[in-house]
Amino acid sequence: MSNEVWLIIATVIGIALLLFLIMKVQLHAFVALLIASLFIGLATGMSPMDIIGVIESGMGGTLGFIAVVVGLGAMFGEVLKVSGGAERLALTLIDKFGEKRSQWALGFTGFLVSIPVFLDVALVILIPIVYSLATKTRKSLLYYGIPLLAGLAVAHSFVPPTPGPMTVAAMLGVDLGWVILFGIAAGIPAMILAGPVFGKFIGNRIHLEIPDYQKLEEDVSAMQKERDMPSFKLVFSLILIPLVLILANTVTGAIVGDESTNLFAESIQFVGHPFVALIITVVLTFMLLGTRRGYTRGEVQEIATKALEPAGIIILITGAGGVFKEVLIQSGVGDVMGNLVVGVGLPLVIAAFLITTFVRVAQGSATVAMVTGAGLMSPIIAVSPVTQPELGLIAIAIASGATVLSHVNDSGFWLVNRFFGMTTGETLKSWTVMETIIGLTGFVVVLIISIFI
């Protein structure tokens, strides 16, 4: 057996071990990724001490970027949630669109809110609005809920600074601006098809009332209570600030180059770096949605600290993904995989989507699927001539693969199942189909764009 064949076999066994540990043993993804990395390293002939060094470099190299960005993004989202900013976006958009077009308003609300706020948290905040609309119009919960879920899911998977695409961007070494640009380009049509279009279709076929165990929460609907919320313009502006600054950095770099000595260009690139862009946003959020709205500095600090609790889990899983990637590169597996993909002639965008889809369906977690998909694609990309825009497309292809076919092994599946009071079959017909439409639409969009880049 040749060395190249053994490297591939060892990697396949390592991935199978990873899936087994997560699915059957129910080991935390952080630990499972580290064990799979150790196995692949030892099986491919790396010395034990070399593997330890790779763990340190892989973890440190990944977290040097991700820990800062995810931490700042989590703080931003938590303040937005506590201040009522997410509800303000929803209520204003519904008012502007009108009740007849409230599906569209909910889709765009989900899209905007899920950029800074974690999907599950955003759903908890906004689901009372869906309940209220469904009660008022006597339409199925799915008629309004699917558009909201589609907007939340699209931004959660496609648009930084949400952790998933941020992680993929860091592991692939792609400029974040390209990920934002292509994420929005793929995400908007995906949200429209999976949200208002599919929501109307499925809402007319499956009629759902508010679950009995949720009816006690109806009175907390933001539409039924007076509350001092921040203005729509303020909240919308705060969400746009980091996106605009990061995109400006990308555009400037593409025009003048990253090594430009032009003072104006350097200034744009500095404030447009994700670190600085998010620091600016977080400080403004602390002031404009925090202290200026009656919160004490101590309360703002407490909110920010609370935000880091869920962020810590994501950061650790991401770091373990960096270790997984680095082991594949240092063991030589990456060169073999890269040459194999190049030899087959399979476009990298398609390879990224298929690999990530397999991991997503097998173990359920979108985050783990993104981390694993990016880890497997990184060494392949290392032996292929790939530009920054092409890397951005590959990142969204990975995100698309990590979105499709959510089913019973995905925690999000059961979260939606409970809030909408559905049977397993109804959840498969609604949530699973919606997620698949999002993933396939995103993939088709980036595949078309890749033809011209």
XYZ file of C-alpha atoms in Angstrom:
453
model
C 0.000 0.000 0.000
C 1.436 3.366 -1.002
C 1.931 6.120 1.550
C -0.583 8.367 -0.226
C -3.322 5.734 -0.035
C -2.662 5.170 3.678
C -2.878 8.910 4.384
C -6.321 9.026 2.785
C -7.463 5.898 4.671
C -6.208 7.281 7.984
C -8.068 10.542 7.362
C -11.311 8.732 6.510
C -11.003 6.653 9.695
C -10.290 9.836 11.661
C -13.432 11.517 10.313
C -15.461 8.376 11.071
C -14.063 8.441 14.616
C -15.060 12.103 14.965
C -18.639 11.375 13.878
C -18.828 8.303 16.137
C -17.662 10.236 19.190
C -20.177 13.030 18.601
C -23.162 10.911 17.562
C -22.872 7.676 19.530
C -20.664 8.485 22.512
C -22.228 11.983 22.676
C -18.856 13.480 23.453
C -18.608 17.249 23.216
C -17.481 18.397 19.764
C -14.477 20.219 21.277
C -13.065 17.034 22.791
C -14.071 14.894 19.792
C -12.204 17.161 17.371
C -9.064 17.011 19.496
C -9.208 13.192 19.737
C -9.735 12.862 15.975
C -6.780 15.191 15.390
C -4.568 13.117 17.696
C -5.593 9.905 15.903
C -4.901 11.275 12.418
C -1.558 12.669 13.546
C -0.405 9.369 15.069
C -1.846 7.241 12.236
C -0.039 9.283 9.592
C 3.341 8.945 11.294
C 3.750 12.223 13.140
C 5.770 12.034 16.334
C 3.832 12.578 19.594
C 5.708 15.760 20.450
C 5.190 17.137 16.949
C 1.461 16.584 17.390
C 1.526 18.521 20.666
C 3.248 21.388 18.874
C 0.653 21.293 16.103
C -2.157 21.440 18.691
C -0.613 24.568 20.190
C -0.023 26.273 16.852
C -3.387 25.252 15.398
C -5.326 26.383 18.446
C -3.377 29.609 18.875
C -3.384 30.553 15.203
C -7.143 30.167 14.933
C -8.159 31.732 18.233
C -5.889 34.730 17.721
C -8.554 36.013 15.336
C -11.743 34.198 16.256
C -11.701 34.781 20.030
C -11.573 38.559 19.600
C -14.230 38.746 16.905
C -16.709 36.275 18.410
C -16.332 37.843 21.857
C -16.990 41.362 20.575
C -19.863 40.175 18.384
C -21.498 38.385 21.314
C -21.343 41.545 23.454
C -22.895 43.595 20.665
C -25.720 41.094 20.245
C -26.462 40.836 23.951
C -26.820 44.598 24.390
C -29.035 44.723 21.302
C -31.230 42.010 22.800
C -31.501 43.512 26.290
C -32.248 47.007 24.992
C -35.185 45.857 22.870
C -33.393 46.685 19.626
C -34.338 43.398 17.971
C -38.039 43.933 18.686
C -37.810 47.498 17.414
C -36.508 46.257 14.079
C -39.361 43.772 13.765
C -42.144 46.171 14.738
C -40.915 48.982 12.503
C -40.472 46.754 9.467
C -43.911 45.179 9.950
C -45.403 48.667 10.230
C -43.629 49.870 7.068
C -44.376 46.762 5.001
C -47.969 46.519 6.207
C -49.799 43.493 7.576
C -50.336 41.979 4.114
C -46.597 41.939 3.487
C -45.589 41.103 7.045
C -43.971 37.868 5.832
C -41.372 39.955 4.019
C -40.914 42.180 7.043
C -40.287 39.153 9.269
C -37.810 37.686 6.770
C -35.745 40.852 6.651
C -36.060 41.260 10.430
C -34.621 37.787 10.952
C -31.842 38.538 8.494
C -30.826 41.742 10.285
C -31.258 40.523 13.861
C -29.318 37.270 13.392
C -26.195 39.126 12.246
C -25.368 40.247 15.815
C -27.671 37.941 17.840
C -27.389 34.130 18.063
C -30.218 32.350 16.205
C -31.779 30.619 19.206
C -31.752 33.819 21.259
C -33.245 35.827 18.396
C -36.027 33.261 18.001
C -36.918 33.493 21.685
C -37.092 37.290 21.415
C -39.165 37.447 18.226
C -41.473 34.414 18.420
C -44.140 36.360 20.420
C -44.574 38.621 17.381
C -45.270 35.546 15.228
C -47.795 34.316 17.810
C -49.530 37.698 17.839
C -49.786 37.952 14.045
C -51.064 34.389 13.709
C -53.708 35.000 16.374
C -54.826 38.246 14.794
C -55.109 36.901 11.232
C -56.000 33.275 12.132
C -53.327 32.035 9.758
C -50.970 29.151 10.464
C -47.952 29.894 12.640
C -45.808 28.651 9.757
C -47.156 31.393 7.478
C -45.251 33.951 9.573
C -42.770 31.707 11.355
C -41.013 30.259 8.310
C -40.073 33.708 6.890
C -38.672 34.708 10.289
C -36.769 31.427 10.622
C -35.418 31.746 7.082
C -34.043 35.214 7.770
C -32.491 34.068 11.032
C -30.963 30.939 9.476
C -29.526 32.732 6.437
C -27.687 35.411 8.402
C -26.628 32.851 11.021
C -24.909 30.748 8.334
C -23.860 33.241 5.657
C -23.100 36.688 7.094
C -20.245 37.543 9.519
C -19.779 38.462 12.313
C -21.899 35.414 13.164
C -19.551 32.659 14.425
C -20.063 30.094 11.633
C -18.930 32.067 8.585
C -16.399 33.907 10.744
C -14.808 30.591 11.667
C -14.723 29.397 8.063
C -13.159 32.686 6.941
C -10.444 32.422 9.591
C -9.623 28.797 8.775
C -9.478 29.430 5.027
C -7.555 32.685 5.383
C -10.085 34.708 3.395
C -10.692 38.441 3.698
C -13.907 38.866 5.674
C -15.255 41.433 3.238
C -15.548 38.845 0.483
C -17.459 36.517 2.813
C -19.874 39.329 3.741
C -20.318 40.331 0.089
C -20.983 36.821 -1.207
C -22.929 35.895 1.931
C -25.387 38.733 1.310
C -25.509 37.986 -2.439
C -26.381 34.338 -1.768
C -28.378 34.968 1.392
C -31.014 37.393 0.128
C -32.391 35.143 -2.659
C -32.136 32.182 -0.270
C -34.151 34.071 2.358
C -36.804 35.081 -0.196
C -37.311 31.571 -1.577
C -37.136 29.771 1.773
C -39.012 32.508 3.650
C -42.001 34.354 2.150
C -42.331 32.043 -0.874
C -42.066 28.706 0.925
C -43.738 30.096 4.053
C -46.888 30.920 2.101
C -46.851 27.479 0.484
C -46.377 25.441 3.658
C -48.555 27.753 5.770
C -51.517 26.965 3.518
C -50.935 23.215 3.890
C -50.078 22.793 7.574
C -52.215 24.843 9.949
C -50.655 25.327 13.358
C -52.159 27.074 16.364
C -50.110 28.480 19.225
C -49.052 25.505 21.408
C -50.895 25.350 24.739
C -47.620 25.437 26.668
C -46.701 28.721 24.933
C -49.989 30.563 25.356
C -48.987 31.888 28.764
C -46.244 33.817 27.015
C -48.564 35.664 24.625
C -48.856 38.645 26.911
C -45.146 39.364 26.577
C -45.525 40.082 22.856
C -43.743 43.271 21.935
C -46.789 44.211 19.858
C -49.041 44.148 22.920
C -47.057 46.168 25.397
C -45.711 49.658 25.714
C -41.980 49.711 26.051
C -39.214 52.250 25.702
C -37.250 50.843 22.781
C -34.361 52.404 20.855
C -35.138 53.948 17.484
C -35.118 51.876 14.307
C -32.525 54.151 12.681
C -30.146 53.763 15.611
C -30.380 49.973 15.725
C -30.142 49.624 11.951
C -27.108 51.936 11.856
C -25.297 49.996 14.578
C -25.775 46.732 12.661
C -24.519 48.322 9.433
C -21.404 49.942 10.929
C -19.174 46.825 11.120
C -20.435 45.491 7.767
C -19.756 48.765 5.968
C -16.330 49.267 7.560
C -15.192 45.695 6.776
C -16.439 45.944 3.181
C -14.671 49.311 2.790
C -11.455 47.637 3.956
C -11.872 44.878 1.373
C -12.632 47.282 -1.479
C -9.703 49.512 -0.542
C -7.354 46.527 -0.391
C -8.536 45.346 -3.806
C -7.919 48.789 -5.329
C -4.631 49.879 -3.762
C -3.260 46.605 -2.393
C -2.618 45.525 1.173
C 0.886 47.025 1.245
C -0.145 50.541 0.257
C 1.617 53.444 1.987
C -1.190 55.880 1.174
C -2.303 57.372 4.509
C -5.981 57.525 3.594
C -5.999 53.922 2.351
C -4.137 52.772 5.470
C -6.688 54.531 7.676
C -9.603 52.859 5.881
C -7.935 49.462 6.162
C -7.223 50.022 9.844
C -10.755 50.992 10.890
C -12.133 48.351 8.517
C -10.218 45.504 10.115
C -12.753 43.251 11.915
C -11.054 43.921 15.270
C -11.308 47.689 15.011
C -14.694 47.726 13.255
C -16.249 45.621 16.009
C -14.532 47.523 18.824
C -15.987 50.760 17.416
C -19.419 49.149 17.141
C -19.346 47.659 20.635
C -18.237 50.916 22.278
C -20.981 52.840 20.449
C -23.508 50.168 21.437
C -22.477 50.344 25.090
C -23.013 54.103 25.034
C -26.050 54.543 22.766
C -28.037 51.469 23.846
C -26.529 51.260 27.321
C -25.508 54.204 29.465
C -27.472 56.814 27.493
C -30.627 54.751 27.891
C -30.443 54.528 31.673
C -28.182 51.545 32.278
C -25.356 52.044 34.748
C -21.803 51.205 33.721
C -21.921 48.247 36.074
C -25.087 46.931 34.405
C -23.538 47.284 30.952
C -20.476 45.399 32.162
C -22.725 42.655 33.585
C -24.569 42.337 30.239
C -21.274 42.120 28.351
C -19.924 39.476 30.729
C -23.063 37.372 30.366
C -22.659 37.482 26.581
C -19.305 35.700 26.779
C -20.756 32.531 28.345
C -22.248 31.021 25.132
C -19.453 32.562 23.062
C -16.871 30.527 24.999
C -18.230 27.219 23.697
C -18.101 28.421 20.098
C -14.569 29.732 20.556
C -13.322 26.395 21.915
C -14.933 24.364 19.119
C -13.413 26.739 16.597
C -9.975 26.348 18.166
C -10.275 22.564 18.004
C -11.217 22.937 14.344
C -7.999 24.889 13.830
C -6.075 21.994 15.387
C -7.843 19.536 13.055
C -6.921 21.651 10.042
C -3.288 22.037 11.093
C -2.863 18.291 11.651
C -4.143 17.602 8.143
C -1.653 20.081 6.712
C 1.395 19.053 8.758
C 0.797 15.313 8.309
C 0.898 15.611 4.532
C -2.735 14.588 4.133
C -3.515 17.992 2.678
C -1.133 17.588 -0.237
C -2.564 14.172 -1.100
C -6.177 15.384 -0.837
C -5.410 18.497 -2.833
C -3.742 16.578 -5.645
C -6.637 14.094 -5.648
C -9.280 16.812 -6.002
C -7.243 18.616 -8.665
C -6.694 15.333 -10.506
C -10.399 14.522 -10.517
C -11.134 18.008 -11.834
C -13.863 18.700 -9.301
C -14.338 22.464 -8.777
C -13.407 23.499 -5.249
C -16.803 25.147 -4.671
C -18.571 21.843 -5.391
C -16.084 19.838 -3.318
C -16.558 22.203 -0.367
C -20.352 21.902 -0.545
C -20.398 18.098 -0.837
C -17.865 17.487 1.953
C -19.663 19.788 4.377
C -23.092 18.408 3.470
C -21.925 14.903 4.343
C -20.690 16.007 7.771
C -23.854 18.058 8.387
C -26.224 15.184 7.633
C -24.147 12.697 9.605
C -23.789 14.576 12.893
C -26.315 17.434 12.837
C -24.459 20.489 14.137
C -24.034 23.253 11.562
C -21.098 24.705 13.506
C -19.231 21.385 13.613
C -19.999 20.827 9.933
C -18.530 24.231 9.043
C -15.445 23.680 11.183
C -14.852 20.194 9.777
C -15.574 21.251 6.200
C -13.188 24.191 6.464
C -10.569 21.942 8.066
C -10.771 19.466 5.204
C -10.772 22.166 2.520
C -7.869 24.203 3.944
C -5.099 21.784 2.930
C -6.722 21.260 -0.475
C -6.745 25.009 -1.047
C -3.099 25.193 0.036
C -2.013 23.250 -3.080
C -4.363 25.072 -5.449
C -3.975 28.587 -6.904
C -6.980 30.340 -5.343
C -7.722 34.084 -5.221
C -9.401 35.882 -2.323
C -12.779 36.183 -4.125
C -12.654 32.443 -4.904
C -11.944 31.729 -1.232
C -14.992 33.812 -0.325
C -17.146 31.679 -2.617
C -15.741 28.482 -1.107
C -16.559 29.825 2.371
C -20.227 30.338 1.423
C -20.308 26.919 -0.277
C -19.197 25.427 3.057
C -21.862 27.449 4.880
C -24.475 26.210 2.386
C -23.483 22.591 2.913
C -23.706 23.088 6.674
C -27.281 24.377 6.347
C -29.058 21.754 4.225
C -31.055 18.782 5.530
C -31.387 19.677 9.212
C -33.115 16.709 10.817
C -33.529 14.879 14.120
C -29.835 15.011 15.076
C -29.804 18.826 14.961
C -30.652 20.771 18.139
C -32.170 23.526 16.000
C -34.699 21.018 14.671
C -36.074 20.389 18.159
C -35.949 24.066 19.148
C -38.271 24.929 16.264
C -40.350 21.807 16.926
C -41.108 23.004 20.460
C -41.815 26.672 19.708
C -44.254 25.763 16.941
C -45.780 22.718 18.617
C -45.182 20.473 15.603
C -44.912 16.742 15.206
C -41.620 15.329 13.929
C -43.186 14.837 10.490
C -44.423 18.440 10.339
C -40.996 19.711 11.362
C -39.377 17.700 8.569
C -41.871 19.091 6.043
C -41.356 22.686 7.154
C -38.051 23.416 8.940
C -35.995 20.740 7.149
C -37.269 21.751 3.718
C -36.699 25.433 4.520
C -33.101 24.784 5.584
C -32.485 22.726 2.444
C -33.868 25.481 0.213
C -31.515 27.945 1.905
C -28.470 25.708 1.471
C -29.199 24.751 -2.136
C -30.007 28.329 -3.169
C -26.835 29.632 -1.555
C -24.792 26.943 -3.279
C -26.343 27.602 -6.694
C -25.670 31.349 -6.371
C -21.980 30.923 -5.482
C -21.581 28.264 -8.180
C -22.913 30.675 -10.793
C -20.697 33.490 -9.500
C -17.659 31.162 -9.555
C -18.100 30.711 -13.309
C -17.342 34.395 -13.847
C -14.525 34.794 -11.284
